[in-house]
Coordinates of C-alpha atoms in Angstrom, one line a residue:
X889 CA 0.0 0.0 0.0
X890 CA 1.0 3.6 -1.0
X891 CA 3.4 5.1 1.9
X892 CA 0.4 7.9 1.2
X893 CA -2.1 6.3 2.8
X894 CA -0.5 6.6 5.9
X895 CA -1.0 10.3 6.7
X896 CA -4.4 10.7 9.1
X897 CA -5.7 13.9 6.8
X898 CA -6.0 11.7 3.9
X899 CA -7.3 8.7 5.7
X900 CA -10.1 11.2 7.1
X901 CA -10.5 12.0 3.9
X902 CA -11.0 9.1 2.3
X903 CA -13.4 7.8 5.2
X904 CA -15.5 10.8 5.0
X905 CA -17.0 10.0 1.7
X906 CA -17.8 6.0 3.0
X907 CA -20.8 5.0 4.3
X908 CA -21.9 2.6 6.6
X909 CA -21.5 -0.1 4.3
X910 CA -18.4 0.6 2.9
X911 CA -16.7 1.7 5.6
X912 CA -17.2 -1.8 7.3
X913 CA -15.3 -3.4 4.4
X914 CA -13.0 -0.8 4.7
X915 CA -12.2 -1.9 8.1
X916 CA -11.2 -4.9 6.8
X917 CA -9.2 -3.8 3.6
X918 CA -5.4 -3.1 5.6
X919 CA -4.8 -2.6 9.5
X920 CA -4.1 1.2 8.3
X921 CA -7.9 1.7 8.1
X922 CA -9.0 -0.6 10.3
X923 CA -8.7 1.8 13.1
X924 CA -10.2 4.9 11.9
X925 CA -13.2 3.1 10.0
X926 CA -14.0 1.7 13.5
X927 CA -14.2 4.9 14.9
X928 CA -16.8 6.1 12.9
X929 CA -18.8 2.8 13.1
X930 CA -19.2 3.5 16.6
X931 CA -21.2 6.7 15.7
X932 CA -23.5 4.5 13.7
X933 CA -26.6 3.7 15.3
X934 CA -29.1 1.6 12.7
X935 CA -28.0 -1.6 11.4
X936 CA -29.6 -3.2 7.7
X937 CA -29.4 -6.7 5.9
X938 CA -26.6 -5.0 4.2
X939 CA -24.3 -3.8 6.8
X940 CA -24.9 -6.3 9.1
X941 CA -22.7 -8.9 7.3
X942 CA -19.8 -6.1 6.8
X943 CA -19.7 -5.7 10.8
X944 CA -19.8 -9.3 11.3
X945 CA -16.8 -10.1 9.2
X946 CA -14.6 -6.6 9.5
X947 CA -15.2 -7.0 14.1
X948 CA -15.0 -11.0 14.6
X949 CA -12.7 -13.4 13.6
X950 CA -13.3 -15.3 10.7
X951 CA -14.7 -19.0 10.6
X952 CA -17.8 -18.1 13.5
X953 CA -20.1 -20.3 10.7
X954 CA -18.7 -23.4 12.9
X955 CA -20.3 -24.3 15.9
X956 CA -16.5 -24.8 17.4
X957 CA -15.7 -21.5 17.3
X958 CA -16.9 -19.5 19.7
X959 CA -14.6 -16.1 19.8
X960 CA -13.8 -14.7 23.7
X961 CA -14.6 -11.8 25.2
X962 CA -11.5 -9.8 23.6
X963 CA -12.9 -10.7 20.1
X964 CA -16.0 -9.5 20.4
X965 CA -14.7 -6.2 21.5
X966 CA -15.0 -4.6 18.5
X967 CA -19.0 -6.0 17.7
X968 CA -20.1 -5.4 21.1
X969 CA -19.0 -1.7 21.2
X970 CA -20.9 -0.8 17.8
X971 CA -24.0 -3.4 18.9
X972 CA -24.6 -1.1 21.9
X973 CA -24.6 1.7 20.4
X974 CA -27.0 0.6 17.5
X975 CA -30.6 1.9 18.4
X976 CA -32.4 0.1 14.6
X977 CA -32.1 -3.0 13.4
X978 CA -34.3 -3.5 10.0
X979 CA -33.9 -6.2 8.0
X980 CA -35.8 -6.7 4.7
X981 CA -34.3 -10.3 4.0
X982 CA -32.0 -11.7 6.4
X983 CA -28.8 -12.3 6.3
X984 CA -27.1 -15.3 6.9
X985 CA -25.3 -14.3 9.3
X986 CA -28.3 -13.4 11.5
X987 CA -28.5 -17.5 12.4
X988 CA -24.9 -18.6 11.4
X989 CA -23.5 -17.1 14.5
X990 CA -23.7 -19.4 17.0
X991 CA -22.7 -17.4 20.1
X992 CA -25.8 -15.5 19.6
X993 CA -27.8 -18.3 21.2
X994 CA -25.0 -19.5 23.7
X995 CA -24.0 -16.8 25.3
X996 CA -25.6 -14.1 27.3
X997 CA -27.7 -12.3 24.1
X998 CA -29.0 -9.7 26.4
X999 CA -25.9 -8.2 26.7
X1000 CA -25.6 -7.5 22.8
X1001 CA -28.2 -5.0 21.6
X1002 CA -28.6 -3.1 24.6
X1003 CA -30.0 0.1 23.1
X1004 CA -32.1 -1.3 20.4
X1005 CA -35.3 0.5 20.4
X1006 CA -37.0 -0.5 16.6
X1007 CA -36.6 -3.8 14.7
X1008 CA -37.8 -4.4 11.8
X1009 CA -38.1 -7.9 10.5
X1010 CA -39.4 -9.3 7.2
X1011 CA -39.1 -13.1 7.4
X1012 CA -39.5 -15.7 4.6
X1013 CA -41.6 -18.4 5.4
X1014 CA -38.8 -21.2 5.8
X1015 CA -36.4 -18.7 7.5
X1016 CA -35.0 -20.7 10.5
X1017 CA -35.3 -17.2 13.0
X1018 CA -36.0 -18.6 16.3
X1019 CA -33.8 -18.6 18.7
X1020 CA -31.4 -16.5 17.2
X1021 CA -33.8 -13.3 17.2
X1022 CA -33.4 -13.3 20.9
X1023 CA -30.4 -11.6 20.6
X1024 CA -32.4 -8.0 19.2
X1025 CA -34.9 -8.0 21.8
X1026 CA -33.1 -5.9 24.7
X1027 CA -35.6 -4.3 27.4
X1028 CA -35.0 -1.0 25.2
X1029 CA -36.9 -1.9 23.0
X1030 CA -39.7 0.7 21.9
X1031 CA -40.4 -0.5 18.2
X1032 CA -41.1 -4.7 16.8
X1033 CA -42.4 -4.7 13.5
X1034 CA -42.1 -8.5 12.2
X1035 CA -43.8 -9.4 9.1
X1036 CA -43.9 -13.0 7.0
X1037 CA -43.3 -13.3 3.4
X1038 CA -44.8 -16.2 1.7
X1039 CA -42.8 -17.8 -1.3
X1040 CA -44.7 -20.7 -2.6
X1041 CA -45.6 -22.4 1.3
X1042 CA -46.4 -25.7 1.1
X1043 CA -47.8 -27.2 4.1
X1044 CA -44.5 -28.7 5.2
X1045 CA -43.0 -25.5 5.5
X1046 CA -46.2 -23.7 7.0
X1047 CA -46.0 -25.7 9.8
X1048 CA -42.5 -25.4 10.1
X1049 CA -43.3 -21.6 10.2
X1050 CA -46.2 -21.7 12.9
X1051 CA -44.2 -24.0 15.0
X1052 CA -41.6 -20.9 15.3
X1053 CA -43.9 -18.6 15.4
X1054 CA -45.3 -20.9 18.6
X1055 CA -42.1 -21.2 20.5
X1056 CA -41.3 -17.1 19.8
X1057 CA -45.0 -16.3 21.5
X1058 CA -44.7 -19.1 24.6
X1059 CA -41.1 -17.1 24.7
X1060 CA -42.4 -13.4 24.9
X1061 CA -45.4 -14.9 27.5
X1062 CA -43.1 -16.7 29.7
X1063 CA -39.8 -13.8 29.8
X1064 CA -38.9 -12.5 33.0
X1065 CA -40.4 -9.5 34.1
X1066 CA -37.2 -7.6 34.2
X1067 CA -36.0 -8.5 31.3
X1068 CA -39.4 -7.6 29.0
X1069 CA -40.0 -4.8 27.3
X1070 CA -42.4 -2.1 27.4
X1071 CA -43.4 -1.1 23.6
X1072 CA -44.9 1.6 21.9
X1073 CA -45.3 0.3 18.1
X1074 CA -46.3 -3.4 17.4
X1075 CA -46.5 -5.1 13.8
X1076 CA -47.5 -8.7 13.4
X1077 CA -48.5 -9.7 10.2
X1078 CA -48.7 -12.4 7.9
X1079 CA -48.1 -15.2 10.5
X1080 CA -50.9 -18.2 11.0
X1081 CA -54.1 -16.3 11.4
X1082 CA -56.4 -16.8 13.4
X1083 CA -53.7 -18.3 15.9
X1084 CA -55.1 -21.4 17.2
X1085 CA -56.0 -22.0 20.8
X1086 CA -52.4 -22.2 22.4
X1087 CA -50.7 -19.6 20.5
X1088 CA -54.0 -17.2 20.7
X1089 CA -53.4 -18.0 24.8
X1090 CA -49.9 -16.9 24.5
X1091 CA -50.3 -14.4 22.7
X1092 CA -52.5 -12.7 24.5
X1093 CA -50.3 -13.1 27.5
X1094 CA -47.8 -11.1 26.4
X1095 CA -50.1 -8.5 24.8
X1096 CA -51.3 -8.1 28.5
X1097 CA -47.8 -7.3 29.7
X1098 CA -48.1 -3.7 27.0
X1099 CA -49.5 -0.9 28.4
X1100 CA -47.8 2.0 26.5
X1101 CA -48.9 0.7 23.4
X1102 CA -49.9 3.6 20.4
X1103 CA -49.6 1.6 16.8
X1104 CA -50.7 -2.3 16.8
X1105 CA -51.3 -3.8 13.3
X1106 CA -52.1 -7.6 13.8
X1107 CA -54.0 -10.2 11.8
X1108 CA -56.6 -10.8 14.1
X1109 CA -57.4 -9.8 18.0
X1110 CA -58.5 -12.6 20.1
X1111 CA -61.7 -11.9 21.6
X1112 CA -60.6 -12.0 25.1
X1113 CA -57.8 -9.5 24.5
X1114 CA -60.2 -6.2 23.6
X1115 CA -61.0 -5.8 27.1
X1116 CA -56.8 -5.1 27.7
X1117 CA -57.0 -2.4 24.6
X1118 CA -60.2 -0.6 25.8
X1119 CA -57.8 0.6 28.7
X1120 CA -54.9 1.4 26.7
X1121 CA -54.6 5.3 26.9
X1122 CA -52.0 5.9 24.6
X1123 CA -53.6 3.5 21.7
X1124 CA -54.3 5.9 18.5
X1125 CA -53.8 3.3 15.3
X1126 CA -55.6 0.0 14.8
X1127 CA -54.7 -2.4 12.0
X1128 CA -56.6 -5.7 12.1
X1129 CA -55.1 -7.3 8.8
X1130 CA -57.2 -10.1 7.3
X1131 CA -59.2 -10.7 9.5
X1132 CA -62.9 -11.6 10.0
X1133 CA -66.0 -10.5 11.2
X1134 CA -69.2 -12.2 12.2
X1135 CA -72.3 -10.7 11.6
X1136 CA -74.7 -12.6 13.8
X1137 CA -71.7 -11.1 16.9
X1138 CA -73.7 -8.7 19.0
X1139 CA -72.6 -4.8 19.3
X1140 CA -71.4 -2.4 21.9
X1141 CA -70.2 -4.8 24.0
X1142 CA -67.0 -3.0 24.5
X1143 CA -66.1 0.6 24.4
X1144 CA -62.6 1.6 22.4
X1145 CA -62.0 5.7 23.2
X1146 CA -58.7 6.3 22.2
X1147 CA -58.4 4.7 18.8
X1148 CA -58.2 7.6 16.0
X1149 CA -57.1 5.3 13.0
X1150 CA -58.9 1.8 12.2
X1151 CA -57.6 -0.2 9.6
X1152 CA -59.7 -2.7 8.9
X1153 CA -59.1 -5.9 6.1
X1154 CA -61.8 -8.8 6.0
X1155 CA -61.4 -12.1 4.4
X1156 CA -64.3 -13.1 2.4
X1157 CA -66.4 -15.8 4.4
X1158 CA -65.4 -18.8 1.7
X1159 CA -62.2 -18.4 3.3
X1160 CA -62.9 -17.7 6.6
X1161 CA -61.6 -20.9 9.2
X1162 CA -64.3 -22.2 12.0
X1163 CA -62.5 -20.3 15.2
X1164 CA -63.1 -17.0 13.9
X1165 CA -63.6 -13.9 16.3
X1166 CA -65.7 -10.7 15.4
X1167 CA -64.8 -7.3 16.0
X1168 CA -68.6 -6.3 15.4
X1169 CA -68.7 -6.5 19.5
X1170 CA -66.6 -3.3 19.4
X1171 CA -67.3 0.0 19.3
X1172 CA -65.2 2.7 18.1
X1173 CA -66.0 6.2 19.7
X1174 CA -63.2 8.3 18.7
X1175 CA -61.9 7.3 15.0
X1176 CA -61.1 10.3 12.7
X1177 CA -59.5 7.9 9.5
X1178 CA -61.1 4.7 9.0
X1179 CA -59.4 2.5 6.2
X1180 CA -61.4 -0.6 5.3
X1181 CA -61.2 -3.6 2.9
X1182 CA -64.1 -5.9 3.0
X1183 CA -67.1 -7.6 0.9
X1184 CA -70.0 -5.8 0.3
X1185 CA -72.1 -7.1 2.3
X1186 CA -69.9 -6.1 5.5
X1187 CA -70.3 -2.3 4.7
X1188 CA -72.9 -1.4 6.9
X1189 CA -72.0 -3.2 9.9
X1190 CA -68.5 -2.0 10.0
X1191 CA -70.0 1.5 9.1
X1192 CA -72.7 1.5 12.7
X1193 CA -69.4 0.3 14.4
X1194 CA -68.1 3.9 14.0
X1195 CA -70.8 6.1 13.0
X1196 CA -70.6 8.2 16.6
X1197 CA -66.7 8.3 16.3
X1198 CA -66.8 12.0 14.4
X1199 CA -65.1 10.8 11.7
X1200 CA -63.1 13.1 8.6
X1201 CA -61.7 10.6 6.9
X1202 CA -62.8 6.6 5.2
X1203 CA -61.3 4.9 2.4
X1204 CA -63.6 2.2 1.4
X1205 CA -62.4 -0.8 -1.0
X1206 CA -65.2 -4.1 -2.0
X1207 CA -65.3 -6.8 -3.3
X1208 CA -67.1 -9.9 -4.2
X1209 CA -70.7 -10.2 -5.0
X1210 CA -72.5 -7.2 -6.6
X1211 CA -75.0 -5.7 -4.0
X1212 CA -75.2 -1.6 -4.9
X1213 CA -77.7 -1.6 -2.1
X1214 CA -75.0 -2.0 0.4
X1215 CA -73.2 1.4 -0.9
X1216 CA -76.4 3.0 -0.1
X1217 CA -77.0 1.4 3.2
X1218 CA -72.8 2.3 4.2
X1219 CA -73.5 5.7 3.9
X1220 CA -76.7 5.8 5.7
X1221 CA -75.5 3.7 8.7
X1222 CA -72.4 5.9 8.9
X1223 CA -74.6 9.0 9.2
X1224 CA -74.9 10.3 13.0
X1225 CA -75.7 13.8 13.8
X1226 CA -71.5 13.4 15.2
X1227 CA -70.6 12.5 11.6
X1228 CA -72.2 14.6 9.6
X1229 CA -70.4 17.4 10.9
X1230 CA -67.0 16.0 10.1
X1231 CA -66.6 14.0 7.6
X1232 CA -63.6 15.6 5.4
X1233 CA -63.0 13.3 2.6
X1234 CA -64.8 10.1 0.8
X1235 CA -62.7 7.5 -1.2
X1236 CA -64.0 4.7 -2.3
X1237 CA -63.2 1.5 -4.5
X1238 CA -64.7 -1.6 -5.8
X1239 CA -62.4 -4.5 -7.1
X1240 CA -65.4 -6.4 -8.6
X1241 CA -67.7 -4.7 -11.1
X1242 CA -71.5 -4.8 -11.7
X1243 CA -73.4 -5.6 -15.0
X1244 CA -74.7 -2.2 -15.4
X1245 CA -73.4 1.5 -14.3
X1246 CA -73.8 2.8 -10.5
X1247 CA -76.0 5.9 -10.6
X1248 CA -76.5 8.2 -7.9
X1249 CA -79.3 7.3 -6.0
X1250 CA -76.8 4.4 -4.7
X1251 CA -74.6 7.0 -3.4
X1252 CA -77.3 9.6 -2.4
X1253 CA -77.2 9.7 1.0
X1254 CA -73.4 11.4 0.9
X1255 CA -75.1 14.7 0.6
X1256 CA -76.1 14.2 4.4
X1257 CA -72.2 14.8 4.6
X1258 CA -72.0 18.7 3.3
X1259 CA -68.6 19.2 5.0
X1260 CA -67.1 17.1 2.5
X1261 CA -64.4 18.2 0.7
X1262 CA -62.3 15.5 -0.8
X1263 CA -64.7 13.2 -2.7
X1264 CA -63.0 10.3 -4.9
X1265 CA -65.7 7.5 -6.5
X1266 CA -63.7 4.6 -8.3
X1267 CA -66.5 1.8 -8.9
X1268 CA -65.0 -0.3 -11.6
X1269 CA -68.4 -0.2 -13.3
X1270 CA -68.3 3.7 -13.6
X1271 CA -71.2 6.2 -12.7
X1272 CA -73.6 7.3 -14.7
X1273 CA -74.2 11.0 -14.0
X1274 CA -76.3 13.5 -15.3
X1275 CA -76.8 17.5 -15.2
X1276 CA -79.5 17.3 -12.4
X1277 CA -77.5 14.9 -10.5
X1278 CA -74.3 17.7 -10.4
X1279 CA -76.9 19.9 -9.4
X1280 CA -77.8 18.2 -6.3
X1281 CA -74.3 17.4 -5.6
X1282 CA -73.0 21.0 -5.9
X1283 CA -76.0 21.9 -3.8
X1284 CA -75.4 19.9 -0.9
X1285 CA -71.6 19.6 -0.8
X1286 CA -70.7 23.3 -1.0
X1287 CA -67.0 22.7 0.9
X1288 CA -65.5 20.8 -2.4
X1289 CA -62.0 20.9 -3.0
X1290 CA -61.8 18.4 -5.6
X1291 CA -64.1 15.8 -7.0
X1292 CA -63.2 12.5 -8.5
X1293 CA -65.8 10.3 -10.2
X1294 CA -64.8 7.2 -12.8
X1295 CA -67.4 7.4 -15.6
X1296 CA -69.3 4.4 -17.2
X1297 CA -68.3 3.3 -20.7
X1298 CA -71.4 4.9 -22.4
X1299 CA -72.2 8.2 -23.3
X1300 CA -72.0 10.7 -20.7
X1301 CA -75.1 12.2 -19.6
X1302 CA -73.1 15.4 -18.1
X1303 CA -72.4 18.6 -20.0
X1304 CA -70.4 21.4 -19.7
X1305 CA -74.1 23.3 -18.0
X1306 CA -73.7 20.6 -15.5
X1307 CA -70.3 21.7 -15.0
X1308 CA -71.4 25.1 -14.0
X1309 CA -73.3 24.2 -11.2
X1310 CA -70.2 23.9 -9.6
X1311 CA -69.5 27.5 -9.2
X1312 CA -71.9 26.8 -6.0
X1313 CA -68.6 25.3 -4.5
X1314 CA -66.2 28.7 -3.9
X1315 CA -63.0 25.7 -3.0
X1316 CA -63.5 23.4 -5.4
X1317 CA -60.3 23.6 -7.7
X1318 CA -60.5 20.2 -9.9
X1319 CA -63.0 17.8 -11.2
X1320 CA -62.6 15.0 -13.0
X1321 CA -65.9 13.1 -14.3
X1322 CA -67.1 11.8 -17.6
X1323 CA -68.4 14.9 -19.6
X1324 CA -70.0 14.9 -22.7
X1325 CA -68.2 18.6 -23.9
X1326 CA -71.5 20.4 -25.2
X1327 CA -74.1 23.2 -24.1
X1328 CA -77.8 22.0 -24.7
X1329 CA -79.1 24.5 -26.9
X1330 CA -80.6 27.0 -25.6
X1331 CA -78.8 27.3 -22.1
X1332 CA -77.6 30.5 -21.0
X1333 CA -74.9 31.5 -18.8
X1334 CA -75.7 31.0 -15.6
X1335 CA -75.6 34.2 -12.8
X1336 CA -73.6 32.5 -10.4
X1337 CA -70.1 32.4 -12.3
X1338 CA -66.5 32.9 -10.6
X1339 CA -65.8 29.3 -9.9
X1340 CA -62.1 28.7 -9.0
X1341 CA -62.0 25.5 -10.5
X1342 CA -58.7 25.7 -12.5
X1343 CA -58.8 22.3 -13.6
X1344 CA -61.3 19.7 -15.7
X1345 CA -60.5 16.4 -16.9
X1346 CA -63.6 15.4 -18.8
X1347 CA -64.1 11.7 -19.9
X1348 CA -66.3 11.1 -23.2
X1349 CA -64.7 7.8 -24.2
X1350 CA -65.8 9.1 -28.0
X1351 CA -69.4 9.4 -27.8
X1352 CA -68.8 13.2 -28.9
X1353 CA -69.2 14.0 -32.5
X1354 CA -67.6 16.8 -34.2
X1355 CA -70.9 17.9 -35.8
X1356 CA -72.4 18.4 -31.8
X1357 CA -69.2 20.0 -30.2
X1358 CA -70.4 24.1 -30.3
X1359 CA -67.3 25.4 -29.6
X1360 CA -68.7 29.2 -30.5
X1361 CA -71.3 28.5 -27.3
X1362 CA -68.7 26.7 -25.2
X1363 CA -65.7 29.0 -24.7
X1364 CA -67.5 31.8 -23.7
X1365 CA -69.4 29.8 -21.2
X1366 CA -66.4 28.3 -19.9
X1367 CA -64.9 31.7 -19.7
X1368 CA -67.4 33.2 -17.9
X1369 CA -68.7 30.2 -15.4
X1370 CA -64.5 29.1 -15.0
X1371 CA -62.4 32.4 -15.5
X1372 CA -59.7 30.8 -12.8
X1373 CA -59.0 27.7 -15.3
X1374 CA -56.0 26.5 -16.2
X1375 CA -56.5 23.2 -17.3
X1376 CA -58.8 21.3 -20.0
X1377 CA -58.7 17.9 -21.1
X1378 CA -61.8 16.7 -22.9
X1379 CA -62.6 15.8 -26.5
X1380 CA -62.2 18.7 -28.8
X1381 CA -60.4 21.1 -26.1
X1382 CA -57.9 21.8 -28.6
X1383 CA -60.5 23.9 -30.3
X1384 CA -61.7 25.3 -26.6
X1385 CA -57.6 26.6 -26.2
X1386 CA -57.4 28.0 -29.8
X1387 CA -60.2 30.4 -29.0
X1388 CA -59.3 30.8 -24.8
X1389 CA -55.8 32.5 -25.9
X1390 CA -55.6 33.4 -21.8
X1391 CA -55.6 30.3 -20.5
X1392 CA -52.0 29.6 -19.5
X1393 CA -51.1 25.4 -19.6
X1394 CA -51.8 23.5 -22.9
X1395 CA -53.9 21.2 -23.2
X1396 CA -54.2 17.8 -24.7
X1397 CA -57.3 15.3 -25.5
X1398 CA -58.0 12.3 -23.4
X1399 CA -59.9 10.4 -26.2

């Protein structure tokens, strides 16, 4: 090596520009750098599935794949200093190293990680992980997000999987008070859900032993567990991933306060094992974002389970079999006199669509919602809209921002004098709906004008003809009705931009 190398202002230099990963191999490229790449390794405090390897190999002595070598004390020096300083551990895939080590599981492992306060594991379903995650779960420990990724699973290796997943929950259940840990964040998903009898026992155990818990995202909550998370103060985000629901469960049964964000994913019920729970004896008096995946015919229930909460904000995905009269029935059971004063914003998806279009006396009762200001309608069937039912919307939801609405693949029933009842709404800036771009004849412009709508995205699929397009009747009724707008995109706008020389962005055709 270059007699260069030695000087420490180049050596800082050179180090200076490494980063975690690199400057554990550096550590191990000459005994020159060993030393000062050390020293800034002890500075670092999160550890990945990439670095991880680099400080095992540049801090302990080689060959620790062998169960014969255990290093001593003065080996470890090195590994133990930067492990106690390391506050993350997050590991997308693991490493080999992670179970090749076997003094992790032979010697003391809670004097490794001492200051670990978030881990973040992502396990493959025939990872061997248990014991040798013992070693990252110091009484520090604020943050355990552990998550299963399923590659193919037969049912050899699923069982393999649960019985880990057994022995790591009969180990957090049975740990020493003094060692345990009091967390704040808990992720557990993709495991066996439900857990079956012994595991749903064990688990609950150790949830009990958490009373500073404020995120849990789980499969599924056994049923004798929600009387522990009614009287967790600090609890504000709920994810029950995949779960189920029963709908003959009674309602009310238990009070959850503190919860402000319920995420909510149901299993259809041809999937849905015998020792299921239901959440539907829960009530939710305080959620503000409620996030839900579920079959149609779920809506309504999960909908009374917060309809007193004050909500502002629901994102609503379906799927399976077509039954429109459940939309309608969502939104009436989630109307209170509590929730009609703030709801903020309306998504809502379908992954399954219906023979014919959705029209709007399925989603009618929104207008009971007039605080609404985000409103975002993705039914894969479309909506089939027409001037009068604009009217009504504009109407009743006055506080719109910006207005999403998939059209149905046939001819729009919505002009450009539907458009203008939209100058009702003094906020709302965008809109994006199927719009067949013509004024009936005859229609004036309308005395409410100043909209500051400055964008429109208007759908026609093609159903416009050249021969109906009036463009000398539609720019100066866009003018007039949207003088703020930027934007156009419908059939024809071309024409609409040749003769609005103001307007500032061009514009190109959707269709």
């Amino acid at each position: 090596m270059h007699h260069a190398l030695e000087i420490s202002e180049l050596q800082e230099r050179i180090v200076s520009f490494a980063g975690s990963s690199a400057l554990f191999h550096l550590a191990q490229t000459s005994k020159i750098f060993t030393g000062i790449a050390l020293q800034r390794l002890y500075k670092i405090s999160s550890i990945n599935e990439k670095t991880f390897p680099a400080l095992v190999h540049a801090t302990l002595p080689l060959g620790l794949g062998k169960e014969s070598e255990i290093p001593s004390a003065e080996d470890c020096v090195a590994f133990l200093r930067i492990a106690r300083k390391t506050e993350k551990v997050q590991f997308h895939v693991l490493p080999p190293e992670f179970w090749n080590i076997p003094w992790f599981i032979t010697r003391d492992t809670s004097l490794l990680f001492t200051n670990l306060r978030t881990l973040v594991l992502t396990i493959s379903h025939d990872d061997d992980w248990f014991p040798a995650i013992k070693a990252f779960l110091p009484a520090s420990l604020k943050t355990l997000e552990m998550r299963i990724r399923h590659l193919g699973n037969p049912r050899s290796v699923k069982r393999f999987c649960v019985e880990q997943q057994g022995e790591f929950l009969q180990f957090l259940a049975e740990r020493p008070k003094q060692e345990s840990f009091s967390l704040t964040e808990f992720t557990w998903d993709g495991f066996e859900n439900p857990l079956d009898e012994e595991n749903a026992h064990f688990f609950t155990i150790f949830m009990r032993t958490q009373h500073e818990l404020e995120t849990i995202s789980v499969g599924q909550v056994p049923l004798d567990l929600w009387p522990h998370l009614a009287t967790l103060r600090n609890l504000r985000t709920l994810a029950l991933n995949d779960c189920f629901l029963l709908p003959e469960a009674g309602s009310g049964d238990i009070s959850i306060k503190n919860v402000e964000k319920l995420h909510v994913g149901l299993l259809p019920d041809n999937s849905r094992p015998e020792n299921t729970h239901s959440i539907y004896r829960v009530r939710f008096t305080h959620v503000h974002n409620l996030k839900v995946r579920a079959p149609w015919d779920y809506l309504p229930s999960i909908a009374q389970a917060v309809h007193e909460s004050g909500i502002m904000r629901v994102t609503m995905g379906t799927f399976g079999r077509d039954e429109l009269s459940m939309i309608y029935d969502f939104f009436s059971s989630l109307h209170s006199d509590t929730s009609s004063n703030s709801l903020r914003e309306m998504s809502m998806y379908t992954e399954d669509g219906t023979a014919d279009p959705i029209l709007f006396s399925t989603i009618q009762p929104i207008l009971r919602f007039p605080l609404i200001g985000h409103l975002n309608l993705d039914f894969r069937s479309g909506m089939d809209l027409c001037d009068q039912d604009i009217s009504l919307l504009a109407d009743s939801l006055t506080n719109l921002e910006d207005i999403f609405i998939v059209p149905a693949k046939i001819r729009p029933r919505t002009t450009f004098y539907g458009l203008s009842h939209f100058a009702k709404c003094p906020l709302l800036q965008k809109i994006v709906l199927g719009l067949l771009p013509i004024l009936p004849h005859g229609v004036k412009i309308p005395a409410m004008i100043g909209s500051s709508v400055h964008t429109i995205h208007g759908f026609d699929r093609g159903f416009c003809s050249e021969d109906e397009f009036n463009v000398e009747d539609v720019v100066p009724f866009i003018e007039a009705v949207f003088p703020h707008l930027e934007y156009i995109a419908c059939a024809y706008d071309y024409k609409v931009h040749a003769k609005c020389k103001s307007w500032k962005k061009p514009s190109f055709p959707l269709v």
